[in-house]
Amino acid sequence: MSVQVIRHRNIEKELENILKEATVEAGYFGGEGGDGQSIAEIAAKNEVTRPFMSRAQSKAEKEAPDFYEKEASKKGFEVKTFFNKLGLKMVELIKKEIDTATEWAKPNSDYTVKMKGSSHPLIDTGTMRNNTDYRVK
């Protein structure tokens, strides 16, 4: 997931210029989730039926200009620090979509609930949620 700016006056232009310096990505960049699948593969399969990443990206795009404006107005603002804070914010949004999936996602089938012992659509062992990360490129 990466952020594209979609609104705001001069703040939008400033943020677009800063995002030319580097890219902040959030998601899954390594690790194995079991059954020989990478965590990224597991997340991609879940995204098809329960679009938690797309939902988080949409929210990140809407919130980024205000988040930038707030951070840029702080004394001692540094772009590198902003990128890291934005990455953490993106991780937070992904985890929130996972955590609230029972409110918006298609529920697990009775068979799935019986097999995993939980009705939460996006959490089985917690490995995917716990490995949500970001990187600045």
PDB file of C-alpha atoms in Angstrom:
ATOM      1  CA  MET A   1       0.000   0.000   0.000  1.00  0.00           C
ATOM      2  CA  SER A   2       1.277   3.460  -0.806  1.00  0.00           C
ATOM      3  CA  VAL A   3      -0.348   6.851  -0.430  1.00  0.00           C
ATOM      4  CA  GLN A   4      -1.547   9.114  -3.217  1.00  0.00           C
ATOM      5  CA  VAL A   5      -2.656  12.633  -2.319  1.00  0.00           C
ATOM      6  CA  ILE A   6      -6.218  13.437  -3.329  1.00  0.00           C
ATOM      7  CA  ARG A   7      -7.107  16.883  -1.865  1.00  0.00           C
ATOM      8  CA  HIS A   8      -6.140  20.053   0.091  1.00  0.00           C
ATOM      9  CA  ARG A   9      -4.743  23.390  -1.031  1.00  0.00           C
ATOM     10  CA  ASN A  10      -0.995  24.124  -0.677  1.00  0.00           C
ATOM     11  CA  ILE A  11      -0.604  21.276   1.783  1.00  0.00           C
ATOM     12  CA  GLU A  12      -1.408  18.870  -1.040  1.00  0.00           C
ATOM     13  CA  LYS A  13       1.390  20.331  -3.202  1.00  0.00           C
ATOM     14  CA  GLU A  14       3.869  20.270  -0.310  1.00  0.00           C
ATOM     15  CA  LEU A  15       3.029  16.656   0.464  1.00  0.00           C
ATOM     16  CA  GLU A  16       3.296  15.660  -3.203  1.00  0.00           C
ATOM     17  CA  ASN A  17       6.758  17.258  -3.328  1.00  0.00           C
ATOM     18  CA  ILE A  18       7.899  15.508  -0.152  1.00  0.00           C
ATOM     19  CA  LEU A  19       6.605  12.165  -1.410  1.00  0.00           C
ATOM     20  CA  LYS A  20       8.860  12.607  -4.466  1.00  0.00           C
ATOM     21  CA  GLU A  21      11.843  12.262  -2.117  1.00  0.00           C
ATOM     22  CA  ALA A  22      10.822   8.826  -0.918  1.00  0.00           C
ATOM     23  CA  THR A  23       7.933   6.392  -0.799  1.00  0.00           C
ATOM     24  CA  VAL A  24       6.316   5.004   2.311  1.00  0.00           C
ATOM     25  CA  GLU A  25       4.838   1.532   1.905  1.00  0.00           C
ATOM     26  CA  ALA A  26       2.911  -0.490   4.457  1.00  0.00           C
ATOM     27  CA  GLY A  27       2.006  -4.141   4.302  1.00  0.00           C
ATOM     28  CA  TYR A  28       3.929  -7.409   4.358  1.00  0.00           C
ATOM     29  CA  PHE A  29       7.556  -7.672   3.320  1.00  0.00           C
ATOM     30  CA  GLY A  30       8.716 -11.054   4.516  1.00  0.00           C
ATOM     31  CA  GLY A  31       8.092 -13.869   6.906  1.00  0.00           C
ATOM     32  CA  GLU A  32       6.258 -17.123   6.605  1.00  0.00           C
ATOM     33  CA  GLY A  33       2.699 -17.582   7.749  1.00  0.00           C
ATOM     34  CA  GLY A  34       2.518 -21.362   7.679  1.00  0.00           C
ATOM     35  CA  ASP A  35       1.783 -23.996   5.071  1.00  0.00           C
ATOM     36  CA  GLY A  36       4.803 -22.701   3.131  1.00  0.00           C
ATOM     37  CA  GLN A  37       3.063 -19.454   2.210  1.00  0.00           C
ATOM     38  CA  SER A  38       4.575 -16.045   2.810  1.00  0.00           C
ATOM     39  CA  ILE A  39       2.603 -13.599   4.906  1.00  0.00           C
ATOM     40  CA  ALA A  40       2.289 -11.404   1.792  1.00  0.00           C
ATOM     41  CA  GLU A  41       0.619 -14.307  -0.068  1.00  0.00           C
ATOM     42  CA  ILE A  42      -1.792 -14.878   2.797  1.00  0.00           C
ATOM     43  CA  ALA A  43      -2.630 -11.158   2.925  1.00  0.00           C
ATOM     44  CA  ALA A  44      -3.181 -11.058  -0.846  1.00  0.00           C
ATOM     45  CA  LYS A  45      -5.600 -14.009  -0.678  1.00  0.00           C
ATOM     46  CA  ASN A  46      -7.520 -12.342   2.157  1.00  0.00           C
ATOM     47  CA  GLU A  47      -7.654  -9.044   0.243  1.00  0.00           C
ATOM     48  CA  VAL A  48      -9.679 -10.685  -2.549  1.00  0.00           C
ATOM     49  CA  THR A  49     -12.692 -11.455  -0.355  1.00  0.00           C
ATOM     50  CA  ARG A  50     -12.081  -9.070   2.523  1.00  0.00           C
ATOM     51  CA  PRO A  51     -10.371  -5.911   1.196  1.00  0.00           C
ATOM     52  CA  PHE A  52      -8.704  -4.730   4.398  1.00  0.00           C
ATOM     53  CA  MET A  53      -5.670  -3.273   2.586  1.00  0.00           C
ATOM     54  CA  SER A  54      -7.791  -1.335   0.089  1.00  0.00           C
ATOM     55  CA  ARG A  55      -9.923   0.060   2.889  1.00  0.00           C
ATOM     56  CA  ALA A  56      -6.821   1.131   4.825  1.00  0.00           C
ATOM     57  CA  GLN A  57      -5.273   2.701   1.725  1.00  0.00           C
ATOM     58  CA  SER A  58      -8.406   4.716   1.040  1.00  0.00           C
ATOM     59  CA  LYS A  59      -8.378   6.027   4.603  1.00  0.00           C
ATOM     60  CA  ALA A  60      -4.647   6.791   4.435  1.00  0.00           C
ATOM     61  CA  GLU A  61      -5.117   8.808   1.251  1.00  0.00           C
ATOM     62  CA  LYS A  62      -7.874  10.857   2.895  1.00  0.00           C
ATOM     63  CA  GLU A  63      -5.965  11.395   6.143  1.00  0.00           C
ATOM     64  CA  ALA A  64      -2.462  12.045   4.753  1.00  0.00           C
ATOM     65  CA  PRO A  65      -2.838  15.775   3.989  1.00  0.00           C
ATOM     66  CA  ASP A  66      -4.189  16.596   7.453  1.00  0.00           C
ATOM     67  CA  PHE A  67      -1.593  14.334   9.049  1.00  0.00           C
ATOM     68  CA  TYR A  68       1.159  16.101   7.088  1.00  0.00           C
ATOM     69  CA  GLU A  69      -0.182  19.549   7.972  1.00  0.00           C
ATOM     70  CA  LYS A  70      -0.226  18.654  11.666  1.00  0.00           C
ATOM     71  CA  GLU A  71       3.295  17.196  11.607  1.00  0.00           C
ATOM     72  CA  ALA A  72       4.800  19.959   9.422  1.00  0.00           C
ATOM     73  CA  SER A  73       3.565  22.626  11.822  1.00  0.00           C
ATOM     74  CA  LYS A  74       5.547  21.123  14.710  1.00  0.00           C
ATOM     75  CA  LYS A  75       8.786  22.751  15.758  1.00  0.00           C
ATOM     76  CA  GLY A  76      11.812  20.855  14.432  1.00  0.00           C
ATOM     77  CA  PHE A  77       9.867  19.116  11.640  1.00  0.00           C
ATOM     78  CA  GLU A  78      12.059  16.662   9.704  1.00  0.00           C
ATOM     79  CA  VAL A  79      10.993  14.846   6.554  1.00  0.00           C
ATOM     80  CA  LYS A  80      12.652  11.576   7.624  1.00  0.00           C
ATOM     81  CA  THR A  81      10.734  11.609  10.900  1.00  0.00           C
ATOM     82  CA  PHE A  82       7.529  12.385   9.018  1.00  0.00           C
ATOM     83  CA  PHE A  83       8.034   9.380   6.725  1.00  0.00           C
ATOM     84  CA  ASN A  84       8.449   7.105   9.739  1.00  0.00           C
ATOM     85  CA  LYS A  85       5.382   8.538  11.467  1.00  0.00           C
ATOM     86  CA  LEU A  86       3.376   8.168   8.252  1.00  0.00           C
ATOM     87  CA  GLY A  87       4.500   4.543   7.997  1.00  0.00           C
ATOM     88  CA  LEU A  88       3.390   3.871  11.558  1.00  0.00           C
ATOM     89  CA  LYS A  89       0.058   5.561  10.815  1.00  0.00           C
ATOM     90  CA  MET A  90      -0.433   3.339   7.759  1.00  0.00           C
ATOM     91  CA  VAL A  91       0.324   0.210   9.815  1.00  0.00           C
ATOM     92  CA  GLU A  92      -2.173   1.400  12.419  1.00  0.00           C
ATOM     93  CA  LEU A  93      -4.854   1.800   9.729  1.00  0.00           C
ATOM     94  CA  ILE A  94      -4.240  -1.708   8.332  1.00  0.00           C
ATOM     95  CA  LYS A  95      -4.402  -3.258  11.800  1.00  0.00           C
ATOM     96  CA  LYS A  96      -7.605  -1.347  12.548  1.00  0.00           C
ATOM     97  CA  GLU A  97      -9.220  -2.768   9.397  1.00  0.00           C
ATOM     98  CA  ILE A  98      -8.177  -6.265  10.467  1.00  0.00           C
ATOM     99  CA  ASP A  99      -9.462  -5.698  14.002  1.00  0.00           C
ATOM    100  CA  THR A 100     -12.829  -4.326  12.853  1.00  0.00           C
ATOM    101  CA  ALA A 101     -13.409  -6.876  10.088  1.00  0.00           C
ATOM    102  CA  THR A 102     -16.263  -8.440  12.059  1.00  0.00           C
ATOM    103  CA  GLU A 103     -18.150  -5.169  11.451  1.00  0.00           C
ATOM    104  CA  TRP A 104     -17.683  -4.936   7.658  1.00  0.00           C
ATOM    105  CA  ALA A 105     -16.373  -8.203   6.184  1.00  0.00           C
ATOM    106  CA  LYS A 106     -18.178 -11.303   5.043  1.00  0.00           C
ATOM    107  CA  PRO A 107     -18.399 -13.585   8.094  1.00  0.00           C
ATOM    108  CA  ASN A 108     -16.571 -16.889   8.297  1.00  0.00           C
ATOM    109  CA  SER A 109     -18.561 -19.960   7.398  1.00  0.00           C
ATOM    110  CA  ASP A 110     -19.698 -22.239  10.216  1.00  0.00           C
ATOM    111  CA  TYR A 111     -17.089 -24.761   9.066  1.00  0.00           C
ATOM    112  CA  THR A 112     -14.280 -22.167   9.290  1.00  0.00           C
ATOM    113  CA  VAL A 113     -15.407 -21.057  12.748  1.00  0.00           C
ATOM    114  CA  LYS A 114     -15.383 -24.680  13.897  1.00  0.00           C
ATOM    115  CA  MET A 115     -11.920 -25.331  12.399  1.00  0.00           C
ATOM    116  CA  LYS A 116     -10.174 -22.277  13.786  1.00  0.00           C
ATOM    117  CA  GLY A 117     -12.271 -21.743  16.900  1.00  0.00           C
ATOM    118  CA  SER A 118     -13.012 -18.114  16.123  1.00  0.00           C
ATOM    119  CA  SER A 119     -15.512 -16.139  14.106  1.00  0.00           C
ATOM    120  CA  HIS A 120     -13.091 -13.305  13.318  1.00  0.00           C
ATOM    121  CA  PRO A 121     -12.768 -13.152   9.513  1.00  0.00           C
ATOM    122  CA  LEU A 122      -9.156 -11.942   9.300  1.00  0.00           C
ATOM    123  CA  ILE A 123      -7.522 -13.369  12.397  1.00  0.00           C
ATOM    124  CA  ASP A 124      -6.581 -17.001  12.766  1.00  0.00           C
ATOM    125  CA  THR A 125      -3.234 -17.129  14.570  1.00  0.00           C
ATOM    126  CA  GLY A 126      -2.582 -13.362  14.505  1.00  0.00           C
ATOM    127  CA  THR A 127       0.597 -13.801  12.449  1.00  0.00           C
ATOM    128  CA  MET A 128      -0.560 -11.627   9.556  1.00  0.00           C
ATOM    129  CA  ARG A 129      -1.757  -8.802  11.819  1.00  0.00           C
ATOM    130  CA  ASN A 130       1.370  -8.949  13.961  1.00  0.00           C
ATOM    131  CA  ASN A 131       3.661  -8.783  10.922  1.00  0.00           C
ATOM    132  CA  THR A 132       2.110  -5.666   9.408  1.00  0.00           C
ATOM    133  CA  ASP A 133       5.024  -3.322   8.817  1.00  0.00           C
ATOM    134  CA  TYR A 134       6.186  -0.338   6.790  1.00  0.00           C
ATOM    135  CA  ARG A 135       9.272   0.702   4.911  1.00  0.00           C
ATOM    136  CA  VAL A 136      10.576   3.938   3.493  1.00  0.00           C
ATOM    137  CA  LYS A 137      12.165   3.652   0.055  1.00  0.00           C
TER     138      LYS A 137
END
